[in-house]
mmCIF file of C-alpha atoms and ligand atoms in Angstrom:
data_model
loop_
_atom_site.group_PDB
_atom_site.id
_atom_site.type_symbol
_atom_site.label_atom_id
_atom_site.label_comp_id
_atom_site.label_asym_id
_atom_site.label_seq_id
_atom_site.Cartn_x
_atom_site.Cartn_y
_atom_site.Cartn_z
ATOM 1 C CA MET A 225 0.140 -0.071 -0.083
ATOM 2 C CA ARG A 226 1.024 3.801 -0.380
ATOM 3 C CA LEU A 227 0.037 5.837 2.616
ATOM 4 C CA VAL A 228 0.365 9.146 4.258
ATOM 5 C CA LEU A 229 -0.161 9.923 7.895
ATOM 6 C CA LEU A 230 -1.280 13.505 8.399
ATOM 7 C CA GLY A 231 -1.630 15.120 11.912
ATOM 8 C CA PRO A 232 -0.476 17.930 13.959
ATOM 9 C CA PRO A 233 2.956 17.631 16.001
ATOM 10 C CA GLY A 234 2.537 15.242 18.850
ATOM 11 C CA ALA A 235 -0.729 13.469 17.098
ATOM 12 C CA GLY A 236 1.395 10.171 17.302
ATOM 13 C CA LYS A 237 2.091 9.817 13.712
ATOM 14 C CA GLY A 238 5.952 8.533 14.461
ATOM 15 C CA THR A 239 4.391 6.257 17.270
ATOM 16 C CA GLN A 240 1.936 4.563 15.238
ATOM 17 C CA ALA A 241 3.907 4.565 11.755
ATOM 18 C CA VAL A 242 6.361 2.014 13.363
ATOM 19 C CA ARG A 243 3.610 -0.308 14.150
ATOM 20 C CA ILE A 244 1.753 -0.034 10.715
ATOM 21 C CA ALA A 245 5.020 -0.365 8.841
ATOM 22 C CA GLU A 246 5.609 -3.568 10.577
ATOM 23 C CA GLU A 247 1.964 -4.994 10.064
ATOM 24 C CA PHE A 248 2.151 -4.207 6.445
ATOM 25 C CA ALA A 249 5.903 -4.526 5.702
ATOM 26 C CA LEU A 250 6.149 -0.957 4.267
ATOM 27 C CA PRO A 251 9.092 1.096 4.650
ATOM 28 C CA HIS A 252 8.591 4.094 7.273
ATOM 29 C CA ILE A 253 9.789 7.401 5.652
ATOM 30 C CA ALA A 254 9.656 10.137 8.172
ATOM 31 C CA THR A 255 11.010 13.546 6.971
ATOM 32 C CA GLY A 256 11.526 14.810 10.458
ATOM 33 C CA ASP A 257 13.657 11.800 11.131
ATOM 34 C CA ILE A 258 15.767 12.165 7.950
ATOM 35 C CA PHE A 259 16.178 15.884 8.687
ATOM 36 C CA ARG A 260 17.338 15.186 12.256
ATOM 37 C CA ALA A 261 19.635 12.849 10.992
ATOM 38 C CA ASN A 262 21.219 15.243 8.784
ATOM 39 C CA VAL A 263 21.500 17.529 11.544
ATOM 40 C CA ALA A 264 23.478 15.325 13.782
ATOM 41 C CA LEU A 265 25.850 14.347 10.957
ATOM 42 C CA GLU A 266 26.162 18.366 10.247
ATOM 43 C CA THR A 267 25.588 17.340 6.405
ATOM 44 C CA PRO A 268 24.926 20.435 3.874
ATOM 45 C CA LEU A 269 21.165 19.639 4.264
ATOM 46 C CA GLY A 270 21.421 19.442 8.045
ATOM 47 C CA LEU A 271 22.797 23.000 8.180
ATOM 48 C CA GLN A 272 20.144 24.395 6.018
ATOM 49 C CA ALA A 273 17.488 22.905 7.952
ATOM 50 C CA LYS A 274 18.590 23.133 11.374
ATOM 51 C CA ALA A 275 17.649 26.665 12.302
ATOM 52 C CA ILE A 276 14.616 26.439 10.587
ATOM 53 C CA MET A 277 13.451 23.364 12.469
ATOM 54 C CA GLU A 278 14.679 24.861 15.966
ATOM 55 C CA ARG A 279 12.306 27.965 15.263
ATOM 56 C CA GLY A 280 9.483 25.395 14.330
ATOM 57 C CA GLU A 281 9.051 26.450 10.902
ATOM 58 C CA LEU A 282 8.994 24.325 7.889
ATOM 59 C CA VAL A 283 11.991 23.475 5.499
ATOM 60 C CA SER A 284 11.585 25.086 1.807
ATOM 61 C CA ASP A 285 9.042 22.965 -0.377
ATOM 62 C CA GLU A 286 11.867 22.740 -2.619
ATOM 63 C CA ILE A 287 14.113 20.811 -0.458
ATOM 64 C CA VAL A 288 11.640 18.177 0.891
ATOM 65 C CA ILE A 289 10.149 17.403 -2.530
ATOM 66 C CA GLN A 290 13.419 16.563 -3.974
ATOM 67 C CA MET A 291 14.360 14.844 -0.647
ATOM 68 C CA VAL A 292 11.349 12.483 -0.665
ATOM 69 C CA GLN A 293 11.300 11.812 -4.578
ATOM 70 C CA ASP A 294 15.000 10.493 -4.410
ATOM 71 C CA ARG A 295 13.826 8.449 -1.392
ATOM 72 C CA LEU A 296 10.723 6.924 -3.054
ATOM 73 C CA ASP A 297 12.749 6.299 -6.064
ATOM 74 C CA GLU A 298 14.676 3.452 -4.062
ATOM 75 C CA GLU A 299 14.439 -0.017 -4.426
ATOM 76 C CA ASP A 300 12.470 -0.728 -1.210
ATOM 77 C CA ALA A 301 9.842 1.925 -1.808
ATOM 78 C CA MET A 302 8.768 0.426 -5.351
ATOM 79 C CA ARG A 303 5.957 -1.891 -3.853
ATOM 80 C CA GLY A 304 4.601 0.538 -1.180
ATOM 81 C CA PHE A 305 5.633 3.005 1.556
ATOM 82 C CA LEU A 306 4.178 4.831 4.535
ATOM 83 C CA LEU A 307 5.299 8.579 4.529
ATOM 84 C CA ASP A 308 5.236 10.266 7.959
ATOM 85 C CA GLY A 309 5.364 14.077 7.833
ATOM 86 C CA PHE A 310 5.061 14.651 4.130
ATOM 87 C CA PRO A 311 3.544 16.309 2.373
ATOM 88 C CA ARG A 312 2.778 19.366 4.629
ATOM 89 C CA THR A 313 1.770 21.855 2.367
ATOM 90 C CA VAL A 314 -0.333 22.392 -0.848
ATOM 91 C CA PRO A 315 2.469 22.743 -3.109
ATOM 92 C CA GLN A 316 4.045 19.697 -1.554
ATOM 93 C CA ALA A 317 1.126 17.575 -1.968
ATOM 94 C CA GLU A 318 0.604 18.773 -5.592
ATOM 95 C CA ALA A 319 4.084 18.179 -6.435
ATOM 96 C CA PHE A 320 3.775 14.622 -5.157
ATOM 97 C CA GLU A 321 0.616 13.958 -6.949
ATOM 98 C CA ARG A 322 2.321 14.591 -10.111
ATOM 99 C CA PHE A 323 5.162 12.407 -9.287
ATOM 100 C CA LEU A 324 2.858 9.407 -8.227
ATOM 101 C CA ARG A 325 0.694 9.965 -11.444
ATOM 102 C CA ALA A 326 3.848 9.930 -13.787
ATOM 103 C CA ARG A 327 4.719 6.544 -12.307
ATOM 104 C CA GLY A 328 1.004 5.379 -12.367
ATOM 105 C CA LYS A 329 1.340 4.695 -8.545
ATOM 106 C CA PRO A 330 -1.732 6.680 -6.842
ATOM 107 C CA LEU A 331 -2.053 6.699 -3.088
ATOM 108 C CA ASP A 332 -4.221 4.252 -1.314
ATOM 109 C CA GLY A 333 -5.091 6.240 1.631
ATOM 110 C CA VAL A 334 -4.295 9.480 3.675
ATOM 111 C CA LEU A 335 -4.755 8.619 7.731
ATOM 112 C CA ARG A 336 -5.537 11.718 9.569
ATOM 113 C CA PHE A 337 -4.998 11.473 13.237
ATOM 114 C CA ASP A 338 -7.272 13.671 15.336
ATOM 115 C CA VAL A 339 -6.236 14.868 18.778
ATOM 116 C CA PRO A 340 -7.383 17.963 20.708
ATOM 117 C CA GLU A 341 -4.619 20.869 21.103
ATOM 118 C CA ASP A 342 -4.507 20.623 24.693
ATOM 119 C CA GLU A 343 -3.634 16.923 24.603
ATOM 120 C CA LEU A 344 -0.861 17.729 21.846
ATOM 121 C CA VAL A 345 0.819 20.419 23.968
ATOM 122 C CA ALA A 346 0.965 18.118 26.972
ATOM 123 C CA ARG A 347 2.470 15.035 24.825
ATOM 124 C CA LEU A 348 5.105 17.433 23.356
ATOM 125 C CA HIS A 349 5.693 18.976 26.872
ATOM 126 C CA GLY A 350 6.253 15.394 28.276
ATOM 127 C CA ARG A 351 8.567 14.400 25.632
ATOM 128 C CA ARG A 352 10.665 17.412 26.317
ATOM 129 C CA THR A 353 11.039 16.271 29.777
ATOM 130 C CA LEU A 354 11.778 12.778 28.897
ATOM 131 C CA GLU A 355 13.790 13.128 25.555
ATOM 132 C CA GLY A 356 14.867 16.864 25.391
ATOM 133 C CA ARG A 357 13.923 17.350 21.697
ATOM 134 C CA ALA A 358 15.118 20.502 20.825
ATOM 135 C CA ASP A 359 11.528 21.684 19.032
ATOM 136 C CA ASP A 360 9.612 20.704 22.073
ATOM 137 C CA GLU A 361 10.237 23.991 23.882
ATOM 138 C CA ALA A 362 6.921 25.784 24.799
ATOM 139 C CA GLN A 363 7.368 28.596 22.224
ATOM 140 C CA VAL A 364 8.518 26.285 19.485
ATOM 141 C CA ILE A 365 5.445 24.115 19.772
ATOM 142 C CA ALA A 366 3.311 27.048 19.444
ATOM 143 C CA ASN A 367 4.895 27.913 16.341
ATOM 144 C CA ARG A 368 4.948 24.245 14.883
ATOM 145 C CA LEU A 369 1.310 24.197 15.850
ATOM 146 C CA ALA A 370 0.416 27.530 13.807
ATOM 147 C CA GLU A 371 2.339 26.067 10.967
ATOM 148 C CA TYR A 372 0.292 23.442 11.291
ATOM 149 C CA ARG A 373 -2.929 25.231 11.262
ATOM 150 C CA ASP A 374 -1.678 27.694 8.226
ATOM 151 C CA LYS A 375 0.154 25.116 5.996
ATOM 152 C CA THR A 376 -0.790 21.690 6.561
ATOM 153 C CA ALA A 377 -4.341 21.680 7.672
ATOM 154 C CA PRO A 378 -5.531 22.578 4.243
ATOM 155 C CA LEU A 379 -4.427 19.351 3.002
ATOM 156 C CA GLU A 380 -7.351 17.550 4.925
ATOM 157 C CA ALA A 381 -9.835 19.103 2.323
ATOM 158 C CA PHE A 382 -7.320 18.231 -0.619
ATOM 159 C CA TYR A 383 -7.411 14.822 0.279
ATOM 160 C CA ARG A 384 -10.744 14.528 1.391
ATOM 161 C CA ASP A 385 -11.923 15.901 -2.175
ATOM 162 C CA ARG A 386 -9.792 12.947 -3.838
ATOM 163 C CA GLY A 387 -11.610 10.624 -1.805
ATOM 164 C CA LEU A 388 -8.561 9.451 0.392
ATOM 165 C CA LEU A 389 -8.880 10.860 3.863
ATOM 166 C CA VAL A 390 -9.692 8.400 6.507
ATOM 167 C CA GLU A 391 -9.818 10.141 9.948
ATOM 168 C CA ILE A 392 -8.720 8.230 12.915
ATOM 169 C CA ASP A 393 -9.773 9.149 16.516
ATOM 170 C CA ALA A 394 -5.966 9.259 17.833
ATOM 171 C CA LEU A 395 -6.894 10.199 21.656
ATOM 172 C CA GLY A 396 -6.407 7.367 24.369
ATOM 173 C CA PRO A 397 -3.952 4.938 25.073
ATOM 174 C CA VAL A 398 -1.228 3.881 22.183
ATOM 175 C CA ASP A 399 -2.602 0.484 21.787
ATOM 176 C CA GLU A 400 -6.286 1.472 21.388
ATOM 177 C CA VAL A 401 -5.058 3.898 18.724
ATOM 178 C CA THR A 402 -3.136 1.419 17.011
ATOM 179 C CA ALA A 403 -6.069 -1.071 16.910
ATOM 180 C CA ARG A 404 -8.301 1.604 15.479
ATOM 181 C CA THR A 405 -5.706 2.399 12.816
ATOM 182 C CA LEU A 406 -4.953 -1.211 11.816
ATOM 183 C CA GLY A 407 -9.067 -1.547 11.628
ATOM 184 C CA ALA A 408 -9.388 1.304 9.269
ATOM 185 C CA LEU A 409 -6.414 0.053 7.174
ATOM 186 C CA ARG A 410 -7.517 -3.354 6.853
ATOM 187 C CA ALA A 411 -11.137 -1.920 5.647
ATOM 188 C CA LEU A 412 -9.072 -0.013 3.041
ATOM 189 C CA GLU A 413 -7.491 -2.985 1.645
ATOM 190 C CA ALA A 414 -10.648 -4.886 1.764
ATOM 191 C CA ALA A 415 -12.258 -2.113 -0.347
ATOM 192 C CA GLY A 416 -9.443 -3.044 -2.928
ATOM 193 C CA ALA A 417 -6.329 -0.681 -1.744
HETATM 194 P P1 AP5 B 531 8.633 15.793 12.517
HETATM 195 O O1 AP5 B 531 9.697 15.217 13.176
HETATM 196 O O2 AP5 B 531 7.514 15.400 11.396
HETATM 197 O O3 AP5 B 531 7.768 16.701 13.709
HETATM 198 P P2 AP5 B 531 5.966 16.598 14.021
HETATM 199 O O4 AP5 B 531 5.124 16.641 12.714
HETATM 200 O O5 AP5 B 531 6.146 17.847 14.463
HETATM 201 O O6 AP5 B 531 5.899 15.290 14.535
HETATM 202 P P3 AP5 B 531 6.126 14.713 15.998
HETATM 203 O O7 AP5 B 531 7.291 13.858 16.060
HETATM 204 O O8 AP5 B 531 6.065 15.964 17.030
HETATM 205 O O9 AP5 B 531 4.893 14.236 16.372
HETATM 206 P P4 AP5 B 531 4.223 12.864 15.866
HETATM 207 O O10 AP5 B 531 2.717 13.090 15.491
HETATM 208 O O11 AP5 B 531 4.999 11.995 15.129
HETATM 209 O O12 AP5 B 531 4.023 12.268 17.262
HETATM 210 P P5 AP5 B 531 4.900 11.122 18.002
HETATM 211 O O13 AP5 B 531 4.484 9.838 17.698
HETATM 212 O O14 AP5 B 531 6.399 11.518 17.903
HETATM 213 O O15 AP5 B 531 9.252 17.160 11.692
HETATM 214 C C1 AP5 B 531 10.060 17.963 12.537
HETATM 215 C C2 AP5 B 531 10.625 19.297 11.729
HETATM 216 O O16 AP5 B 531 11.153 18.824 10.629
HETATM 217 C C3 AP5 B 531 9.299 20.180 11.018
HETATM 218 O O17 AP5 B 531 8.975 21.060 12.189
HETATM 219 C C4 AP5 B 531 9.928 20.766 10.179
HETATM 220 O O18 AP5 B 531 10.814 21.813 10.321
HETATM 221 C C5 AP5 B 531 10.859 19.807 9.419
HETATM 222 N N1 AP5 B 531 9.835 18.841 8.290
HETATM 223 C C6 AP5 B 531 9.621 17.666 8.643
HETATM 224 N N2 AP5 B 531 8.856 17.332 7.476
HETATM 225 C C7 AP5 B 531 8.668 18.609 6.617
HETATM 226 C C8 AP5 B 531 8.104 18.801 5.437
HETATM 227 N N3 AP5 B 531 7.427 17.794 4.890
HETATM 228 N N4 AP5 B 531 8.087 20.223 4.901
HETATM 229 C C9 AP5 B 531 8.590 21.085 5.516
HETATM 230 N N5 AP5 B 531 9.519 20.672 6.804
HETATM 231 C C10 AP5 B 531 9.376 19.398 7.391
HETATM 232 O O19 AP5 B 531 4.305 11.373 19.653
HETATM 233 C C11 AP5 B 531 4.596 12.735 20.282
HETATM 234 C C12 AP5 B 531 4.582 12.308 21.622
HETATM 235 O O20 AP5 B 531 3.518 11.877 22.101
HETATM 236 C C13 AP5 B 531 5.635 11.141 22.177
HETATM 237 O O21 AP5 B 531 6.231 11.525 23.335
HETATM 238 C C14 AP5 B 531 4.621 9.896 22.467
HETATM 239 O O22 AP5 B 531 5.380 9.094 23.145
HETATM 240 C C15 AP5 B 531 3.568 10.396 22.806
HETATM 241 N N6 AP5 B 531 2.509 9.475 22.301
HETATM 242 C C16 AP5 B 531 2.107 9.070 21.029
HETATM 243 N N7 AP5 B 531 1.002 8.561 21.066
HETATM 244 C C17 AP5 B 531 0.234 8.881 22.183
HETATM 245 C C18 AP5 B 531 -0.675 8.506 22.733
HETATM 246 N N8 AP5 B 531 -1.876 7.719 21.925
HETATM 247 N N9 AP5 B 531 -1.222 8.931 23.986
HETATM 248 C C19 AP5 B 531 -0.217 9.370 24.724
HETATM 249 N N10 AP5 B 531 0.977 9.822 24.331
HETATM 250 C C20 AP5 B 531 1.274 9.593 23.119
#
């Protein structure tokens, strides 16, 4: 299957992606993880992305689109993939749609994780305490949520219009969210995805 996970910071995309990828034997492609690895290695891409990520802003569409297309052209993504953190803007979604159309490989579904904002903030504050991720600082969390509202939330309508949006209630214990997500994916599979 070719799947996208959509949802605000702290919605649990990364947490659930690991489980979905294992269950459906898909490569899990997380743009945030790719950027963080490049920042840690101080590659040219990492040096470009570091300050932007620390402010909670989005890396430029041009950079992200090229990075994801290169990754999707690798052998392990030929039979399917699970994208976590991409697309995140309408121009990214449009470029991605053209890319998939050119290869005759349309998306099967876009899972939208729904969590109220106060819970998102609580989860990210919790992670800051436990793991110290640089962009989980209060002001940066606020910027990331604002970026989501302004630039990523319009993708919900974009994919709903294409009949691809699957809404998942992502509030509650991790295992329960996994059960709901896998149930939705099995229904998608049974419907012919
Ligand atoms: P990215 O790493 O994608 O950050 P994000 O979307 O803000 O995602 P998070 O990792 O914060 O949240 P998540 O939904 O994955 O939740 P998680 O499972 O981790 O991107 C980082 C940055 O990279 C961006 O800000 C941007 O600068 C750049 N970038 C990346 N992609 C880009 C793109 N396409 N375009 C431009 N720039 C891009 O869970 C969060 C916490 O909650 C964890 O502690 C977890 O244990 C906990 N948790 C999870 N599920 C539950 C649950 N059910 N109940 C309680 N706690 C839970």
